[in-house]
């Protein structure tokens, strides 16, 4: 796998066969978003249902940055990839995720 | 460590170009979680042919062979034959991942051939109930009453007037060792079924119900809820058939099908009479499934 985006300058730099080795993780799908999910970590019970149902794998499980918290791991949303579908907010059993309107830049 | 109900390994990468709230990506994520990276995969023309991204991008961590629309089953047999020739057919899983159009309509003969030849491979049909990739045309798997671009509804109510084709039942009739239906709303069940299929030698078939916000005209945040209500209303029962013996995975207390239908824009036009017809059909199919379970388990 390559570690930077693939941008050939001429056709001579193209590979011989249609075999790909460029991961899609260079794709900034976060720009599709109009509403963004924000997790309220005070309400979050670390059930990881949001992680389970994310179609974009944009939610990962990370160590809890808060010292001495009840749960040692929490879900974290990667806004570079999150398309803002809202499944996480809808499925959250304690309604800890809010969908916030994106502001224009 | 927080305990998760499914393993944490991911074989599907971020940055794929599926629509917001796509159900088929959840299906792929769990199928690959269960099979692992020791897998060779083949995909025909379907939504998943475009989701991995524009060349040279690729969003799956397994080798993937694109094939023509109608040949997923034949491609699976080919991959399996190549692995056999190399003596690696025991260690590597072969997976075909096709949509409902490429399975129920166009790819049916190749699938049937693969089952008849006894190819040791897993065929997954992710069922989004129409040709979504090409613009929501009706397929054999589209349910009764659905709006699609080829069954349009205007002043004349010309929704689809035929009931959904049951590909799982067609595969049961092929007497293959394992057939199952699964849903993206129940990932633990889906994961367990793919794991079971992985451990069985011979042709395996799993039909995964995956909702499609774009084609079914519902908002992307209720993708999982729609899939869940399909199971709860018995529209899409979850069961597995191992060597001809039926086992229903979930017997939920049914909710009216109206609860499921009203979530989606494609069923918006249905009148009471049509809903009644769907309810009758669903009840009859469920009754039939219960009888099949009882009968095959008593054999």
Short mmCIF file of N, CA, C and O in Angstrom, two decimals, chain B residues 14-128:
data_model
loop_
_atom_site.label_atom_id
_atom_site.label_comp_id
_atom_site.label_asym_id
_atom_site.label_seq_id
_atom_site.Cartn_x
_atom_site.Cartn_y
_atom_site.Cartn_z
N UNK B 14 -11.76 3.27 5.56
CA UNK B 14 -12.54 4.50 5.45
C UNK B 14 -12.32 5.11 4.07
O UNK B 14 -11.42 4.73 3.34
N UNK B 15 -13.14 6.09 3.72
CA UNK B 15 -12.92 6.82 2.48
C UNK B 15 -13.57 6.19 1.27
O UNK B 15 -13.35 6.65 0.16
N UNK B 16 -14.37 5.14 1.47
CA UNK B 16 -15.09 4.59 0.32
C UNK B 16 -16.20 5.57 -0.08
O UNK B 16 -16.55 6.46 0.67
N UNK B 17 -16.76 5.38 -1.28
CA UNK B 17 -17.69 6.40 -1.78
C UNK B 17 -19.15 5.92 -1.81
O UNK B 17 -19.90 6.28 -2.71
N UNK B 18 -19.54 5.15 -0.82
CA UNK B 18 -20.95 4.76 -0.71
C UNK B 18 -21.78 5.98 -0.30
O UNK B 18 -21.25 6.94 0.25
N UNK B 19 -23.08 5.93 -0.57
CA UNK B 19 -23.98 7.01 -0.15
C UNK B 19 -23.98 7.12 1.38
O UNK B 19 -23.59 6.19 2.08
N UNK B 20 -24.46 8.23 1.86
CA UNK B 20 -24.61 8.39 3.31
C UNK B 20 -25.57 7.34 3.84
O UNK B 20 -26.63 7.13 3.26
N UNK B 21 -25.20 6.69 4.92
CA UNK B 21 -26.09 5.71 5.54
C UNK B 21 -26.31 4.46 4.73
O UNK B 21 -27.37 3.85 4.81
N UNK B 22 -25.32 4.03 3.94
CA UNK B 22 -25.46 2.85 3.08
C UNK B 22 -25.51 1.57 3.92
O UNK B 22 -24.67 1.37 4.80
N UNK B 23 -26.48 0.70 3.63
CA UNK B 23 -26.58 -0.56 4.36
C UNK B 23 -25.61 -1.60 3.85
O UNK B 23 -25.12 -2.43 4.61
N UNK B 24 -25.32 -1.56 2.55
CA UNK B 24 -24.44 -2.57 1.95
C UNK B 24 -23.03 -2.52 2.52
O UNK B 24 -22.35 -3.55 2.61
N UNK B 25 -22.57 -1.33 2.94
CA UNK B 25 -21.23 -1.24 3.50
C UNK B 25 -21.17 -1.92 4.87
O UNK B 25 -20.16 -2.52 5.22
N UNK B 26 -22.28 -1.81 5.63
CA UNK B 26 -22.32 -2.49 6.94
C UNK B 26 -22.27 -4.00 6.71
O UNK B 26 -21.55 -4.72 7.41
N UNK B 27 -22.98 -4.47 5.68
CA UNK B 27 -22.96 -5.90 5.35
C UNK B 27 -21.53 -6.35 5.03
O UNK B 27 -21.04 -7.34 5.58
N UNK B 28 -20.85 -5.60 4.16
CA UNK B 28 -19.48 -5.94 3.78
C UNK B 28 -18.55 -5.95 5.00
O UNK B 28 -17.73 -6.84 5.17
N UNK B 29 -18.71 -4.93 5.85
CA UNK B 29 -17.85 -4.82 7.03
C UNK B 29 -17.93 -6.08 7.88
O UNK B 29 -16.91 -6.62 8.31
N UNK B 30 -19.15 -6.58 8.10
CA UNK B 30 -19.30 -7.74 8.98
C UNK B 30 -18.94 -9.04 8.31
O UNK B 30 -18.40 -9.94 8.96
N UNK B 31 -19.19 -9.15 7.01
CA UNK B 31 -18.80 -10.37 6.31
C UNK B 31 -17.28 -10.52 6.36
O UNK B 31 -16.74 -11.58 6.66
N UNK B 32 -16.56 -9.40 6.11
CA UNK B 32 -15.10 -9.47 6.11
C UNK B 32 -14.55 -9.66 7.53
O UNK B 32 -13.55 -10.34 7.72
N UNK B 33 -15.21 -9.06 8.52
CA UNK B 33 -14.79 -9.27 9.91
C UNK B 33 -14.81 -10.76 10.24
O UNK B 33 -13.94 -11.27 10.92
N UNK B 34 -15.85 -11.46 9.75
CA UNK B 34 -15.99 -12.88 10.05
C UNK B 34 -15.04 -13.74 9.24
O UNK B 34 -14.52 -14.73 9.73
N UNK B 35 -14.79 -13.37 7.98
CA UNK B 35 -13.95 -14.22 7.13
C UNK B 35 -12.46 -13.97 7.36
O UNK B 35 -11.65 -14.86 7.21
N UNK B 36 -12.09 -12.73 7.70
CA UNK B 36 -10.69 -12.43 7.91
C UNK B 36 -9.97 -12.10 6.63
O UNK B 36 -10.56 -12.13 5.55
N UNK B 37 -8.66 -11.80 6.72
CA UNK B 37 -7.96 -11.33 5.53
C UNK B 37 -7.47 -12.45 4.64
O UNK B 37 -6.94 -12.21 3.57
N UNK B 38 -7.65 -13.71 5.07
CA UNK B 38 -7.24 -14.83 4.23
C UNK B 38 -8.37 -15.18 3.26
O UNK B 38 -8.90 -16.28 3.26
N UNK B 39 -8.72 -14.20 2.45
CA UNK B 39 -9.92 -14.32 1.62
C UNK B 39 -9.63 -13.77 0.23
O UNK B 39 -8.93 -12.77 0.09
N UNK B 40 -10.15 -14.43 -0.79
CA UNK B 40 -10.15 -13.86 -2.13
C UNK B 40 -11.59 -13.59 -2.50
O UNK B 40 -12.47 -14.40 -2.24
N UNK B 41 -11.81 -12.42 -3.09
CA UNK B 41 -13.17 -11.98 -3.24
C UNK B 41 -13.46 -11.66 -4.70
O UNK B 41 -12.57 -11.27 -5.44
N UNK B 42 -14.70 -11.84 -5.10
CA UNK B 42 -15.07 -11.41 -6.44
C UNK B 42 -16.39 -10.64 -6.38
O UNK B 42 -17.29 -11.00 -5.64
N UNK B 43 -16.44 -9.56 -7.14
CA UNK B 43 -17.61 -8.69 -7.14
C UNK B 43 -18.03 -8.43 -8.59
O UNK B 43 -17.21 -8.07 -9.41
N UNK B 44 -19.31 -8.65 -8.90
CA UNK B 44 -19.78 -8.30 -10.25
C UNK B 44 -20.22 -6.84 -10.28
O UNK B 44 -19.99 -6.11 -9.32
N UNK B 45 -20.82 -6.41 -11.37
CA UNK B 45 -21.38 -5.07 -11.41
C UNK B 45 -22.48 -4.98 -10.37
O UNK B 45 -23.40 -5.78 -10.37
N UNK B 46 -22.34 -4.07 -9.46
CA UNK B 46 -23.35 -3.85 -8.42
C UNK B 46 -22.91 -2.59 -7.69
O UNK B 46 -21.93 -1.96 -8.08
N UNK B 47 -23.61 -2.21 -6.63
CA UNK B 47 -23.18 -1.03 -5.88
C UNK B 47 -21.73 -1.16 -5.43
O UNK B 47 -20.96 -0.23 -5.50
N UNK B 48 -21.37 -2.37 -4.97
CA UNK B 48 -20.03 -2.54 -4.43
C UNK B 48 -18.94 -2.47 -5.51
O UNK B 48 -17.77 -2.44 -5.19
N UNK B 49 -19.33 -2.46 -6.77
CA UNK B 49 -18.34 -2.28 -7.82
C UNK B 49 -17.87 -0.83 -7.86
O UNK B 49 -16.77 -0.54 -8.34
N UNK B 50 -18.68 0.10 -7.38
CA UNK B 50 -18.26 1.51 -7.36
C UNK B 50 -17.86 1.99 -5.98
O UNK B 50 -17.08 2.94 -5.85
N UNK B 51 -18.36 1.34 -4.94
CA UNK B 51 -18.08 1.83 -3.58
C UNK B 51 -16.58 1.87 -3.25
O UNK B 51 -16.12 2.83 -2.62
N UNK B 52 -15.77 0.86 -3.66
CA UNK B 52 -14.34 0.94 -3.29
C UNK B 52 -13.64 2.19 -3.81
O UNK B 52 -12.55 2.53 -3.35
N UNK B 53 -14.19 2.89 -4.76
CA UNK B 53 -13.59 4.16 -5.19
C UNK B 53 -13.11 4.11 -6.63
O UNK B 53 -13.08 3.06 -7.26
N UNK B 54 -12.73 5.28 -7.12
CA UNK B 54 -12.24 5.40 -8.49
C UNK B 54 -10.82 4.83 -8.54
O UNK B 54 -10.03 5.04 -7.64
N UNK B 55 -10.53 4.13 -9.63
CA UNK B 55 -9.17 3.60 -9.79
C UNK B 55 -8.16 4.74 -9.66
O UNK B 55 -8.43 5.81 -10.17
N UNK B 56 -7.00 4.61 -9.02
CA UNK B 56 -6.45 3.38 -8.43
C UNK B 56 -6.80 3.18 -6.96
O UNK B 56 -6.07 2.48 -6.27
N UNK B 57 -7.87 3.77 -6.49
CA UNK B 57 -8.17 3.59 -5.07
C UNK B 57 -8.91 2.29 -4.81
O UNK B 57 -9.58 1.76 -5.68
N UNK B 58 -8.83 1.86 -3.56
CA UNK B 58 -9.39 0.56 -3.21
C UNK B 58 -9.65 0.58 -1.72
O UNK B 58 -8.80 1.03 -0.96
N UNK B 59 -10.82 0.14 -1.29
CA UNK B 59 -11.11 0.29 0.14
C UNK B 59 -11.24 -1.02 0.90
O UNK B 59 -11.69 -1.04 2.02
N UNK B 60 -10.81 -2.12 0.27
CA UNK B 60 -10.88 -3.39 1.00
C UNK B 60 -9.48 -3.94 1.19
O UNK B 60 -8.63 -3.78 0.33
N UNK B 61 -9.28 -4.60 2.33
CA UNK B 61 -7.94 -5.11 2.60
C UNK B 61 -7.78 -6.55 2.12
O UNK B 61 -6.91 -7.27 2.59
N UNK B 62 -8.64 -7.00 1.21
CA UNK B 62 -8.51 -8.33 0.63
C UNK B 62 -8.40 -8.21 -0.88
O UNK B 62 -8.90 -7.24 -1.45
N UNK B 63 -7.76 -9.20 -1.55
CA UNK B 63 -7.69 -9.16 -3.02
C UNK B 63 -9.08 -9.28 -3.62
O UNK B 63 -9.91 -10.04 -3.12
N UNK B 64 -9.31 -8.52 -4.66
CA UNK B 64 -10.66 -8.42 -5.20
C UNK B 64 -10.61 -8.50 -6.72
O UNK B 64 -9.82 -7.84 -7.36
N UNK B 65 -11.44 -9.39 -7.28
CA UNK B 65 -11.51 -9.55 -8.73
C UNK B 65 -12.87 -9.06 -9.21
O UNK B 65 -13.90 -9.55 -8.78
N UNK B 66 -12.86 -8.05 -10.09
CA UNK B 66 -14.12 -7.58 -10.65
C UNK B 66 -14.52 -8.48 -11.81
O UNK B 66 -13.69 -8.82 -12.65
N UNK B 67 -15.79 -8.83 -11.87
CA UNK B 67 -16.25 -9.66 -12.98
C UNK B 67 -17.46 -9.00 -13.64
O UNK B 67 -17.95 -7.99 -13.17
N UNK B 68 -17.91 -9.60 -14.72
CA UNK B 68 -19.10 -9.10 -15.40
C UNK B 68 -20.34 -9.43 -14.57
O UNK B 68 -20.29 -10.22 -13.65
N UNK B 69 -21.44 -8.80 -14.93
CA UNK B 69 -22.66 -8.86 -14.13
C UNK B 69 -23.12 -10.29 -13.83
O UNK B 69 -23.54 -10.61 -12.74
N UNK B 70 -23.05 -11.17 -14.84
CA UNK B 70 -23.75 -12.44 -14.74
C UNK B 70 -22.88 -13.61 -14.28
O UNK B 70 -23.35 -14.73 -14.22
N UNK B 71 -21.60 -13.37 -13.97
CA UNK B 71 -20.70 -14.52 -13.82
C UNK B 71 -20.08 -14.68 -12.43
O UNK B 71 -19.07 -15.35 -12.29
N UNK B 72 -20.70 -14.12 -11.39
CA UNK B 72 -20.12 -14.26 -10.06
C UNK B 72 -19.90 -15.73 -9.68
O UNK B 72 -18.84 -16.10 -9.20
N UNK B 73 -20.92 -16.55 -9.93
CA UNK B 73 -20.81 -17.97 -9.60
C UNK B 73 -19.71 -18.66 -10.37
O UNK B 73 -18.91 -19.42 -9.80
N UNK B 74 -19.61 -18.35 -11.67
CA UNK B 74 -18.57 -18.96 -12.50
C UNK B 74 -17.19 -18.50 -12.06
O UNK B 74 -16.23 -19.28 -12.00
N UNK B 75 -17.07 -17.20 -11.69
CA UNK B 75 -15.79 -16.68 -11.22
C UNK B 75 -15.37 -17.37 -9.93
O UNK B 75 -14.19 -17.68 -9.73
N UNK B 76 -16.35 -17.65 -9.06
CA UNK B 76 -16.04 -18.35 -7.81
C UNK B 76 -15.48 -19.74 -8.11
O UNK B 76 -14.48 -20.16 -7.52
N UNK B 77 -16.12 -20.45 -9.05
CA UNK B 77 -15.63 -21.77 -9.42
C UNK B 77 -14.21 -21.69 -9.98
O UNK B 77 -13.37 -22.54 -9.70
N UNK B 78 -13.95 -20.64 -10.78
CA UNK B 78 -12.62 -20.45 -11.36
C UNK B 78 -11.56 -20.20 -10.30
O UNK B 78 -10.48 -20.81 -10.33
N UNK B 79 -11.89 -19.33 -9.35
CA UNK B 79 -10.93 -19.03 -8.28
C UNK B 79 -10.64 -20.28 -7.46
O UNK B 79 -9.50 -20.61 -7.13
N UNK B 80 -11.73 -21.02 -7.18
CA UNK B 80 -11.57 -22.24 -6.38
C UNK B 80 -10.71 -23.27 -7.13
O UNK B 80 -9.87 -23.93 -6.52
N UNK B 81 -10.92 -23.37 -8.46
CA UNK B 81 -10.13 -24.33 -9.25
C UNK B 81 -8.65 -23.95 -9.24
O UNK B 81 -7.77 -24.81 -9.12
N UNK B 82 -8.38 -22.63 -9.32
CA UNK B 82 -6.99 -22.17 -9.29
C UNK B 82 -6.35 -22.49 -7.94
O UNK B 82 -5.20 -22.93 -7.86
N UNK B 83 -7.12 -22.27 -6.86
CA UNK B 83 -6.58 -22.55 -5.52
C UNK B 83 -6.33 -24.05 -5.34
O UNK B 83 -5.36 -24.46 -4.72
N UNK B 84 -7.24 -24.85 -5.91
CA UNK B 84 -7.08 -26.31 -5.83
C UNK B 84 -5.81 -26.74 -6.53
O UNK B 84 -5.04 -27.56 -6.02
N UNK B 85 -5.58 -26.14 -7.71
CA UNK B 85 -4.38 -26.49 -8.49
C UNK B 85 -3.12 -26.13 -7.71
O UNK B 85 -2.10 -26.80 -7.82
N UNK B 86 -3.20 -25.05 -6.92
CA UNK B 86 -2.04 -24.65 -6.12
C UNK B 86 -2.00 -25.36 -4.76
O UNK B 86 -1.09 -25.14 -3.97
N UNK B 87 -3.03 -26.14 -4.47
CA UNK B 87 -3.09 -26.85 -3.20
C UNK B 87 -3.38 -25.96 -2.01
O UNK B 87 -2.99 -26.25 -0.89
N UNK B 88 -4.05 -24.83 -2.25
CA UNK B 88 -4.31 -23.90 -1.16
C UNK B 88 -5.79 -23.75 -0.85
O UNK B 88 -6.20 -22.82 -0.17
N UNK B 89 -6.61 -24.67 -1.40
CA UNK B 89 -8.05 -24.46 -1.27
C UNK B 89 -8.56 -24.66 0.15
O UNK B 89 -9.68 -24.27 0.46
N UNK B 90 -7.77 -25.25 1.04
CA UNK B 90 -8.25 -25.43 2.41
C UNK B 90 -8.03 -24.21 3.28
O UNK B 90 -8.74 -23.97 4.24
N UNK B 91 -7.01 -23.44 2.94
CA UNK B 91 -6.64 -22.34 3.83
C UNK B 91 -7.23 -20.99 3.43
O UNK B 91 -7.31 -20.08 4.24
N UNK B 92 -7.64 -20.86 2.15
CA UNK B 92 -8.11 -19.55 1.69
C UNK B 92 -9.62 -19.58 1.44
O UNK B 92 -10.13 -20.48 0.78
N UNK B 93 -10.32 -18.61 2.00
CA UNK B 93 -11.77 -18.52 1.78
C UNK B 93 -12.03 -17.84 0.45
O UNK B 93 -11.36 -16.88 0.09
N UNK B 94 -13.02 -18.32 -0.27
CA UNK B 94 -13.43 -17.69 -1.52
C UNK B 94 -14.81 -17.08 -1.30
O UNK B 94 -15.72 -17.73 -0.81
N UNK B 95 -14.92 -15.81 -1.63
CA UNK B 95 -16.16 -15.08 -1.36
C UNK B 95 -16.66 -14.37 -2.60
O UNK B 95 -15.90 -13.69 -3.29
N UNK B 96 -17.92 -14.53 -2.90
CA UNK B 96 -18.56 -13.74 -3.96
C UNK B 96 -19.53 -12.79 -3.29
O UNK B 96 -20.27 -13.19 -2.40
N UNK B 97 -19.50 -11.54 -3.68
CA UNK B 97 -20.34 -10.54 -3.01
C UNK B 97 -21.13 -9.82 -4.10
O UNK B 97 -20.60 -8.97 -4.80
N UNK B 98 -22.40 -10.19 -4.26
CA UNK B 98 -23.16 -9.65 -5.37
C UNK B 98 -24.46 -9.03 -4.88
O UNK B 98 -24.98 -9.39 -3.82
N UNK B 99 -24.97 -8.10 -5.63
CA UNK B 99 -26.24 -7.47 -5.29
C UNK B 99 -27.41 -8.36 -5.65
O UNK B 99 -27.24 -9.47 -6.13
N UNK B 100 -28.62 -7.84 -5.45
CA UNK B 100 -29.77 -8.70 -5.70
C UNK B 100 -30.05 -8.84 -7.20
O UNK B 100 -30.50 -9.89 -7.65
N UNK B 101 -29.74 -7.82 -7.99
CA UNK B 101 -29.93 -7.94 -9.44
C UNK B 101 -28.98 -8.97 -10.02
O UNK B 101 -29.36 -9.83 -10.82
N UNK B 102 -27.72 -8.91 -9.59
CA UNK B 102 -26.70 -9.83 -10.05
C UNK B 102 -26.87 -11.23 -9.52
O UNK B 102 -26.17 -12.16 -9.94
N UNK B 103 -27.80 -11.43 -8.59
CA UNK B 103 -28.04 -12.76 -8.04
C UNK B 103 -29.40 -13.31 -8.47
O UNK B 103 -29.49 -14.37 -9.05
N UNK B 104 -30.44 -12.53 -8.20
CA UNK B 104 -31.79 -13.03 -8.43
C UNK B 104 -32.15 -13.04 -9.91
O UNK B 104 -32.93 -13.88 -10.35
N UNK B 105 -31.63 -12.10 -10.69
CA UNK B 105 -32.00 -12.03 -12.11
C UNK B 105 -30.86 -12.47 -13.01
O UNK B 105 -30.86 -13.53 -13.59
N UNK B 106 -29.83 -11.60 -13.11
CA UNK B 106 -28.83 -11.77 -14.14
C UNK B 106 -27.87 -12.91 -13.83
O UNK B 106 -27.48 -13.66 -14.71
N UNK B 107 -27.50 -13.06 -12.56
CA UNK B 107 -26.47 -14.05 -12.22
C UNK B 107 -27.02 -15.38 -11.77
O UNK B 107 -26.28 -16.22 -11.26
N UNK B 108 -28.32 -15.58 -11.93
CA UNK B 108 -28.93 -16.78 -11.34
C UNK B 108 -28.39 -18.08 -11.94
O UNK B 108 -28.14 -19.04 -11.21
N UNK B 109 -28.17 -18.10 -13.24
CA UNK B 109 -27.68 -19.36 -13.83
C UNK B 109 -26.26 -19.68 -13.39
O UNK B 109 -25.93 -20.84 -13.13
N UNK B 110 -25.41 -18.65 -13.25
CA UNK B 110 -24.04 -18.91 -12.79
C UNK B 110 -24.04 -19.38 -11.34
O UNK B 110 -23.29 -20.27 -10.95
N UNK B 111 -24.93 -18.79 -10.54
CA UNK B 111 -25.05 -19.19 -9.14
C UNK B 111 -25.53 -20.63 -9.04
O UNK B 111 -24.99 -21.43 -8.27
N UNK B 112 -26.52 -20.95 -9.87
CA UNK B 112 -27.06 -22.31 -9.87
C UNK B 112 -25.98 -23.31 -10.29
O UNK B 112 -25.84 -24.38 -9.68
N UNK B 113 -25.19 -22.92 -11.30
CA UNK B 113 -24.11 -23.79 -11.76
C UNK B 113 -23.07 -24.02 -10.69
O UNK B 113 -22.62 -25.14 -10.47
N UNK B 114 -22.74 -22.96 -9.98
CA UNK B 114 -21.74 -23.06 -8.91
C UNK B 114 -22.22 -24.00 -7.80
O UNK B 114 -21.47 -24.82 -7.29
N UNK B 115 -23.51 -23.89 -7.48
CA UNK B 115 -24.08 -24.74 -6.43
C UNK B 115 -24.11 -26.19 -6.88
O UNK B 115 -23.80 -27.10 -6.11
N UNK B 116 -24.43 -26.39 -8.14
CA UNK B 116 -24.52 -27.76 -8.67
C UNK B 116 -23.14 -28.42 -8.76
O UNK B 116 -22.99 -29.61 -8.52
N UNK B 117 -22.12 -27.59 -9.10
CA UNK B 117 -20.75 -28.13 -9.21
C UNK B 117 -20.13 -28.40 -7.84
O UNK B 117 -19.07 -29.00 -7.75
N UNK B 118 -20.78 -27.89 -6.80
CA UNK B 118 -20.24 -28.11 -5.46
C UNK B 118 -19.00 -27.29 -5.16
O UNK B 118 -18.12 -27.72 -4.42
N UNK B 119 -18.92 -26.09 -5.74
CA UNK B 119 -17.77 -25.22 -5.49
C UNK B 119 -17.67 -24.85 -4.02
O UNK B 119 -18.65 -24.47 -3.40
N UNK B 120 -16.47 -24.98 -3.47
CA UNK B 120 -16.27 -24.64 -2.06
C UNK B 120 -16.09 -23.12 -1.93
O UNK B 120 -14.97 -22.62 -1.93
N UNK B 121 -17.20 -22.41 -1.87
CA UNK B 121 -17.13 -20.95 -1.80
C UNK B 121 -18.37 -20.40 -1.12
O UNK B 121 -19.39 -21.08 -1.01
N UNK B 122 -18.23 -19.19 -0.64
CA UNK B 122 -19.37 -18.52 -0.01
C UNK B 122 -19.91 -17.45 -0.95
O UNK B 122 -19.17 -16.59 -1.42
N UNK B 123 -21.19 -17.52 -1.23
CA UNK B 123 -21.83 -16.52 -2.08
C UNK B 123 -22.70 -15.64 -1.18
O UNK B 123 -23.61 -16.12 -0.53
N UNK B 124 -22.39 -14.36 -1.12
CA UNK B 124 -23.19 -13.44 -0.33
C UNK B 124 -23.99 -12.55 -1.27
O UNK B 124 -23.44 -11.94 -2.18
N UNK B 125 -25.29 -12.53 -1.05
CA UNK B 125 -26.15 -11.63 -1.83
C UNK B 125 -26.58 -10.53 -0.86
O UNK B 125 -27.22 -10.80 0.14
N UNK B 126 -26.15 -9.30 -1.14
CA UNK B 126 -26.67 -8.22 -0.29
C UNK B 126 -27.88 -7.64 -0.99
O UNK B 126 -27.83 -7.22 -2.13
N UNK B 127 -28.98 -7.71 -0.28
CA UNK B 127 -30.28 -7.51 -0.90
C UNK B 127 -30.79 -6.10 -0.63
O UNK B 127 -31.31 -5.81 0.43
N UNK B 128 -30.60 -5.19 -1.61
CA UNK B 128 -31.20 -3.87 -1.43
C UNK B 128 -32.41 -3.67 -2.34
O UNK B 128 -32.85 -2.55 -2.57
#
